[in-house]
PDB file of C-alpha atoms in Angstrom:
ATOM      1  CA  MET A   1      -1.479 -18.362 -22.502  1.00  0.00           C
ATOM      2  CA  ASN A   2      -4.275 -17.896 -19.929  1.00  0.00           C
ATOM      3  CA  TRP A   3      -4.051 -16.173 -16.565  1.00  0.00           C
ATOM      4  CA  LYS A   4      -6.089 -16.449 -13.398  1.00  0.00           C
ATOM      5  CA  VAL A   5      -6.604 -12.975 -11.947  1.00  0.00           C
ATOM      6  CA  ARG A   6      -7.772 -12.220  -8.407  1.00  0.00           C
ATOM      7  CA  ILE A   7      -8.793  -8.628  -7.753  1.00  0.00           C
ATOM      8  CA  LYS A   8      -9.723  -7.101  -4.411  1.00  0.00           C
ATOM      9  CA  THR A   9     -11.295  -3.691  -3.957  1.00  0.00           C
ATOM     10  CA  MET A  10     -11.634  -2.006  -0.570  1.00  0.00           C
ATOM     11  CA  LEU A  11     -12.920   1.416   0.397  1.00  0.00           C
ATOM     12  CA  LYS A  12     -10.080   3.846   1.054  1.00  0.00           C
ATOM     13  CA  LYS A  13      -9.319   4.212   4.751  1.00  0.00           C
ATOM     14  CA  SER A  14     -10.714   7.755   4.794  1.00  0.00           C
ATOM     15  CA  ILE A  15     -14.133   6.683   3.472  1.00  0.00           C
ATOM     16  CA  LEU A  16     -16.911   5.676   5.854  1.00  0.00           C
ATOM     17  CA  ASP A  17     -17.554   1.925   5.614  1.00  0.00           C
ATOM     18  CA  PRO A  18     -21.114   1.289   6.843  1.00  0.00           C
ATOM     19  CA  GLN A  19     -21.034  -2.344   5.711  1.00  0.00           C
ATOM     20  CA  GLY A  20     -17.914  -2.902   7.799  1.00  0.00           C
ATOM     21  CA  GLN A  21     -19.592  -1.262  10.770  1.00  0.00           C
ATOM     22  CA  ALA A  22     -22.648  -3.486  10.321  1.00  0.00           C
ATOM     23  CA  VAL A  23     -20.476  -6.605  10.285  1.00  0.00           C
ATOM     24  CA  ALA A  24     -18.582  -5.373  13.356  1.00  0.00           C
ATOM     25  CA  GLY A  25     -21.889  -4.812  15.139  1.00  0.00           C
ATOM     26  CA  GLY A  26     -23.150  -8.230  14.136  1.00  0.00           C
ATOM     27  CA  LEU A  27     -20.035  -9.943  15.420  1.00  0.00           C
ATOM     28  CA  GLU A  28     -20.255  -8.061  18.701  1.00  0.00           C
ATOM     29  CA  ALA A  29     -23.908  -9.009  19.082  1.00  0.00           C
ATOM     30  CA  LEU A  30     -22.903 -12.656  18.662  1.00  0.00           C
ATOM     31  CA  GLY A  31     -20.476 -12.284  21.567  1.00  0.00           C
ATOM     32  CA  TYR A  32     -17.195 -11.670  19.735  1.00  0.00           C
ATOM     33  CA  LYS A  33     -15.836  -8.768  21.742  1.00  0.00           C
ATOM     34  CA  ASN A  34     -12.237  -8.951  20.511  1.00  0.00           C
ATOM     35  CA  ILE A  35     -12.810  -7.746  16.954  1.00  0.00           C
ATOM     36  CA  ALA A  36     -11.662  -4.415  15.524  1.00  0.00           C
ATOM     37  CA  ASP A  37     -11.133  -2.596  12.213  1.00  0.00           C
ATOM     38  CA  VAL A  38     -13.689  -4.450  10.125  1.00  0.00           C
ATOM     39  CA  HIS A  39     -13.691  -3.527   6.446  1.00  0.00           C
ATOM     40  CA  VAL A  40     -15.778  -5.037   3.688  1.00  0.00           C
ATOM     41  CA  GLY A  41     -14.824  -4.952   0.033  1.00  0.00           C
ATOM     42  CA  LYS A  42     -15.314  -6.857  -3.158  1.00  0.00           C
ATOM     43  CA  SER A  43     -13.295  -9.727  -4.507  1.00  0.00           C
ATOM     44  CA  MET A  44     -13.336 -10.718  -8.144  1.00  0.00           C
ATOM     45  CA  GLU A  45     -11.854 -13.651  -9.992  1.00  0.00           C
ATOM     46  CA  LEU A  46     -11.556 -13.886 -13.743  1.00  0.00           C
ATOM     47  CA  VAL A  47      -9.499 -15.427 -16.497  1.00  0.00           C
ATOM     48  CA  VAL A  48      -7.565 -13.347 -19.020  1.00  0.00           C
ATOM     49  CA  LYS A  49      -7.009 -15.374 -22.171  1.00  0.00           C
ATOM     50  CA  ASN A  50      -4.535 -15.366 -25.015  1.00  0.00           C
ATOM     51  CA  ILE A  51      -1.820 -13.078 -23.701  1.00  0.00           C
ATOM     52  CA  ASP A  52       1.726 -14.380 -23.336  1.00  0.00           C
ATOM     53  CA  ASP A  53       3.454 -11.455 -21.685  1.00  0.00           C
ATOM     54  CA  GLU A  54       2.902 -11.051 -17.937  1.00  0.00           C
ATOM     55  CA  LYS A  55       3.419  -7.283 -18.136  1.00  0.00           C
ATOM     56  CA  GLU A  56       0.711  -6.997 -20.756  1.00  0.00           C
ATOM     57  CA  VAL A  57      -1.721  -8.919 -18.523  1.00  0.00           C
ATOM     58  CA  CYS A  58      -1.002  -6.521 -15.660  1.00  0.00           C
ATOM     59  CA  GLN A  59      -1.560  -3.549 -17.947  1.00  0.00           C
ATOM     60  CA  GLN A  60      -4.914  -4.892 -19.067  1.00  0.00           C
ATOM     61  CA  VAL A  61      -6.000  -5.695 -15.515  1.00  0.00           C
ATOM     62  CA  GLU A  62      -4.972  -2.222 -14.304  1.00  0.00           C
ATOM     63  CA  GLU A  63      -6.962  -0.679 -17.113  1.00  0.00           C
ATOM     64  CA  MET A  64     -10.041  -2.834 -16.420  1.00  0.00           C
ATOM     65  CA  CYS A  65      -9.873  -1.891 -12.724  1.00  0.00           C
ATOM     66  CA  ARG A  66      -9.710   1.806 -13.499  1.00  0.00           C
ATOM     67  CA  ARG A  67     -12.393   1.739 -16.158  1.00  0.00           C
ATOM     68  CA  LEU A  68     -14.934  -0.624 -14.617  1.00  0.00           C
ATOM     69  CA  LEU A  69     -14.057  -2.875 -11.720  1.00  0.00           C
ATOM     70  CA  ALA A  70     -13.085  -0.346  -9.072  1.00  0.00           C
ATOM     71  CA  ASN A  71     -14.361   3.105  -8.257  1.00  0.00           C
ATOM     72  CA  ILE A  72     -10.947   4.689  -7.842  1.00  0.00           C
ATOM     73  CA  VAL A  73     -12.371   7.824  -6.251  1.00  0.00           C
ATOM     74  CA  ILE A  74     -13.341   5.900  -3.145  1.00  0.00           C
ATOM     75  CA  GLU A  75     -11.732   2.473  -3.526  1.00  0.00           C
ATOM     76  CA  ASP A  76      -8.235   1.019  -3.579  1.00  0.00           C
ATOM     77  CA  TYR A  77      -7.621  -2.133  -5.549  1.00  0.00           C
ATOM     78  CA  THR A  78      -5.019  -4.859  -5.485  1.00  0.00           C
ATOM     79  CA  TYR A  79      -4.647  -7.887  -7.710  1.00  0.00           C
ATOM     80  CA  GLN A  80      -2.640 -11.032  -8.196  1.00  0.00           C
ATOM     81  CA  ILE A  81      -2.132 -12.873 -11.441  1.00  0.00           C
ATOM     82  CA  GLU A  82      -1.170 -16.484 -11.886  1.00  0.00           C
ATOM     83  CA  LYS A  83      -0.313 -18.443 -14.984  1.00  0.00           C
ATOM     84  CA  MET A  84      -2.798 -21.217 -15.740  1.00  0.00           C
ATOM     85  CA  GLU A  85      -1.605 -24.640 -16.748  1.00  0.00           C
ATOM     86  CA  GLY A  86      -2.711 -26.267 -19.973  1.00  0.00           C
TER      87      GLY A  86
ATOM     88  CA  MET B   1      -1.427 -10.744  20.499  1.00  0.00           C
ATOM     89  CA  ASN B   2      -3.399  -9.279  17.604  1.00  0.00           C
ATOM     90  CA  TRP B   3      -4.029 -10.851  14.217  1.00  0.00           C
ATOM     91  CA  LYS B   4      -4.905  -9.398  10.848  1.00  0.00           C
ATOM     92  CA  VAL B   5      -7.520 -11.609   9.172  1.00  0.00           C
ATOM     93  CA  ARG B   6      -8.447 -11.513   5.494  1.00  0.00           C
ATOM     94  CA  ILE B   7     -11.582 -13.436   4.548  1.00  0.00           C
ATOM     95  CA  LYS B   8     -12.907 -14.035   1.065  1.00  0.00           C
ATOM     96  CA  THR B   9     -16.333 -15.447   0.249  1.00  0.00           C
ATOM     97  CA  MET B  10     -17.333 -16.579  -3.221  1.00  0.00           C
ATOM     98  CA  LEU B  11     -20.503 -18.213  -4.503  1.00  0.00           C
ATOM     99  CA  LYS B  12     -20.087 -21.947  -4.932  1.00  0.00           C
ATOM    100  CA  LYS B  13     -19.358 -22.919  -8.517  1.00  0.00           C
ATOM    101  CA  SER B  14     -22.785 -24.515  -8.886  1.00  0.00           C
ATOM    102  CA  ILE B  15     -24.636 -21.310  -7.931  1.00  0.00           C
ATOM    103  CA  LEU B  16     -25.648 -18.777 -10.582  1.00  0.00           C
ATOM    104  CA  ASP B  17     -23.546 -15.613 -10.233  1.00  0.00           C
ATOM    105  CA  PRO B  18     -25.492 -12.747 -11.852  1.00  0.00           C
ATOM    106  CA  GLN B  19     -23.052 -10.146 -10.540  1.00  0.00           C
ATOM    107  CA  GLY B  20     -20.206 -11.992 -12.206  1.00  0.00           C
ATOM    108  CA  GLN B  21     -22.192 -12.162 -15.439  1.00  0.00           C
ATOM    109  CA  ALA B  22     -22.871  -8.426 -15.255  1.00  0.00           C
ATOM    110  CA  VAL B  23     -19.178  -7.680 -14.810  1.00  0.00           C
ATOM    111  CA  ALA B  24     -18.306 -10.019 -17.682  1.00  0.00           C
ATOM    112  CA  GLY B  25     -20.857  -8.231 -19.870  1.00  0.00           C
ATOM    113  CA  GLY B  26     -19.501  -4.839 -18.857  1.00  0.00           C
ATOM    114  CA  LEU B  27     -15.952  -5.837 -19.698  1.00  0.00           C
ATOM    115  CA  GLU B  28     -17.011  -7.184 -23.048  1.00  0.00           C
ATOM    116  CA  ALA B  29     -18.934  -3.994 -23.820  1.00  0.00           C
ATOM    117  CA  LEU B  30     -15.737  -2.052 -23.124  1.00  0.00           C
ATOM    118  CA  GLY B  31     -13.935  -4.129 -25.713  1.00  0.00           C
ATOM    119  CA  TYR B  32     -12.204  -6.743 -23.557  1.00  0.00           C
ATOM    120  CA  LYS B  33     -13.015  -9.871 -25.539  1.00  0.00           C
ATOM    121  CA  ASN B  34     -10.455 -12.163 -23.879  1.00  0.00           C
ATOM    122  CA  ILE B  35     -12.126 -12.462 -20.467  1.00  0.00           C
ATOM    123  CA  ALA B  36     -13.784 -15.585 -19.076  1.00  0.00           C
ATOM    124  CA  ASP B  37     -15.041 -17.112 -15.824  1.00  0.00           C
ATOM    125  CA  VAL B  38     -15.847 -13.911 -13.954  1.00  0.00           C
ATOM    126  CA  HIS B  39     -16.916 -14.393 -10.364  1.00  0.00           C
ATOM    127  CA  VAL B  40     -17.694 -11.733  -7.792  1.00  0.00           C
ATOM    128  CA  GLY B  41     -17.502 -12.272  -4.061  1.00  0.00           C
ATOM    129  CA  LYS B  42     -16.912 -10.401  -0.855  1.00  0.00           C
ATOM    130  CA  SER B  43     -13.646  -9.679   0.840  1.00  0.00           C
ATOM    131  CA  MET B  44     -13.409  -8.753   4.501  1.00  0.00           C
ATOM    132  CA  GLU B  45     -10.547  -7.582   6.641  1.00  0.00           C
ATOM    133  CA  LEU B  46     -10.628  -7.435  10.404  1.00  0.00           C
ATOM    134  CA  VAL B  47      -8.418  -7.617  13.465  1.00  0.00           C
ATOM    135  CA  VAL B  48      -8.788 -10.338  16.097  1.00  0.00           C
ATOM    136  CA  LYS B  49      -7.367  -9.116  19.391  1.00  0.00           C
ATOM    137  CA  ASN B  50      -5.937 -10.694  22.499  1.00  0.00           C
ATOM    138  CA  ILE B  51      -5.420 -14.274  21.413  1.00  0.00           C
ATOM    139  CA  ASP B  52      -1.955 -15.790  21.538  1.00  0.00           C
ATOM    140  CA  ASP B  53      -2.560 -19.182  19.968  1.00  0.00           C
ATOM    141  CA  GLU B  54      -2.785 -19.272  16.172  1.00  0.00           C
ATOM    142  CA  LYS B  55      -5.037 -22.322  16.242  1.00  0.00           C
ATOM    143  CA  GLU B  56      -7.486 -20.541  18.515  1.00  0.00           C
ATOM    144  CA  VAL B  57      -7.625 -17.593  16.094  1.00  0.00           C
ATOM    145  CA  CYS B  58      -8.421 -19.957  13.225  1.00  0.00           C
ATOM    146  CA  GLN B  59     -11.144 -21.602  15.277  1.00  0.00           C
ATOM    147  CA  GLN B  60     -12.749 -18.258  16.058  1.00  0.00           C
ATOM    148  CA  VAL B  61     -12.537 -17.105  12.436  1.00  0.00           C
ATOM    149  CA  GLU B  62     -14.066 -20.373  11.198  1.00  0.00           C
ATOM    150  CA  GLU B  63     -16.889 -19.966  13.676  1.00  0.00           C
ATOM    151  CA  MET B  64     -17.511 -16.336  12.715  1.00  0.00           C
ATOM    152  CA  CYS B  65     -17.598 -17.305   9.039  1.00  0.00           C
ATOM    153  CA  ARG B  66     -20.126 -20.049   9.645  1.00  0.00           C
ATOM    154  CA  ARG B  67     -22.322 -18.007  11.969  1.00  0.00           C
ATOM    155  CA  LEU B  68     -22.312 -14.633  10.252  1.00  0.00           C
ATOM    156  CA  LEU B  69     -19.780 -13.753   7.587  1.00  0.00           C
ATOM    157  CA  ALA B  70     -20.516 -16.376   4.949  1.00  0.00           C
ATOM    158  CA  ASN B  71     -23.712 -18.029   3.825  1.00  0.00           C
ATOM    159  CA  ILE B  72     -22.357 -21.539   3.756  1.00  0.00           C
ATOM    160  CA  VAL B  73     -25.340 -22.893   1.858  1.00  0.00           C
ATOM    161  CA  ILE B  74     -24.329 -20.971  -1.254  1.00  0.00           C
ATOM    162  CA  GLU B  75     -20.845 -19.608  -0.506  1.00  0.00           C
ATOM    163  CA  ASP B  76     -17.365 -20.963   0.009  1.00  0.00           C
ATOM    164  CA  TYR B  77     -14.979 -19.028   2.208  1.00  0.00           C
ATOM    165  CA  THR B  78     -11.229 -18.871   2.565  1.00  0.00           C
ATOM    166  CA  TYR B  79      -9.133 -16.832   4.963  1.00  0.00           C
ATOM    167  CA  GLN B  80      -5.579 -15.918   5.816  1.00  0.00           C
ATOM    168  CA  ILE B  81      -4.331 -14.773   9.201  1.00  0.00           C
ATOM    169  CA  GLU B  82      -1.198 -12.834   9.923  1.00  0.00           C
ATOM    170  CA  LYS B  83       0.402 -11.858  13.215  1.00  0.00           C
ATOM    171  CA  MET B  84       0.446  -8.105  13.804  1.00  0.00           C
ATOM    172  CA  GLU B  85       3.554  -6.425  15.131  1.00  0.00           C
ATOM    173  CA  GLY B  86       3.439  -4.331  18.307  1.00  0.00           C
TER     174      GLY B  86
END
């Protein structure tokens, strides 16, 4: 069975987010004065193949996040998995 | 009323995604052989303040995506909005 996985990484709240500040500044410069708390992170989509057990997929995704996809010192990550048809 | 907005941008399927390829290569090098279709995009979170009408929020977010947040020539964007309490 194959699984669609969507992973999102964001800087932890305590870490300075210069990219978020740049986007906030850009929006303000364009006239959007009602914007606050801008944060920029990374989103990843991938397919995990040939695993039947949902728990096992989650375990693998967790492991991939910790080993490669996220920098867990400065980033939090969340993910969703979804069974693929066919 | 304030709204939490989550925006995701991804390269269009027809556009080469070298960052996705790099991540796929990294995962394979770590021994994950069951991974396919890796795509990397950007995720943004922000707060839109002082609008009561949901439709108006969506309009503003659409406009911000097209003007600044996404490069609509090469990227697709999706977003979710959520009313904030208080």
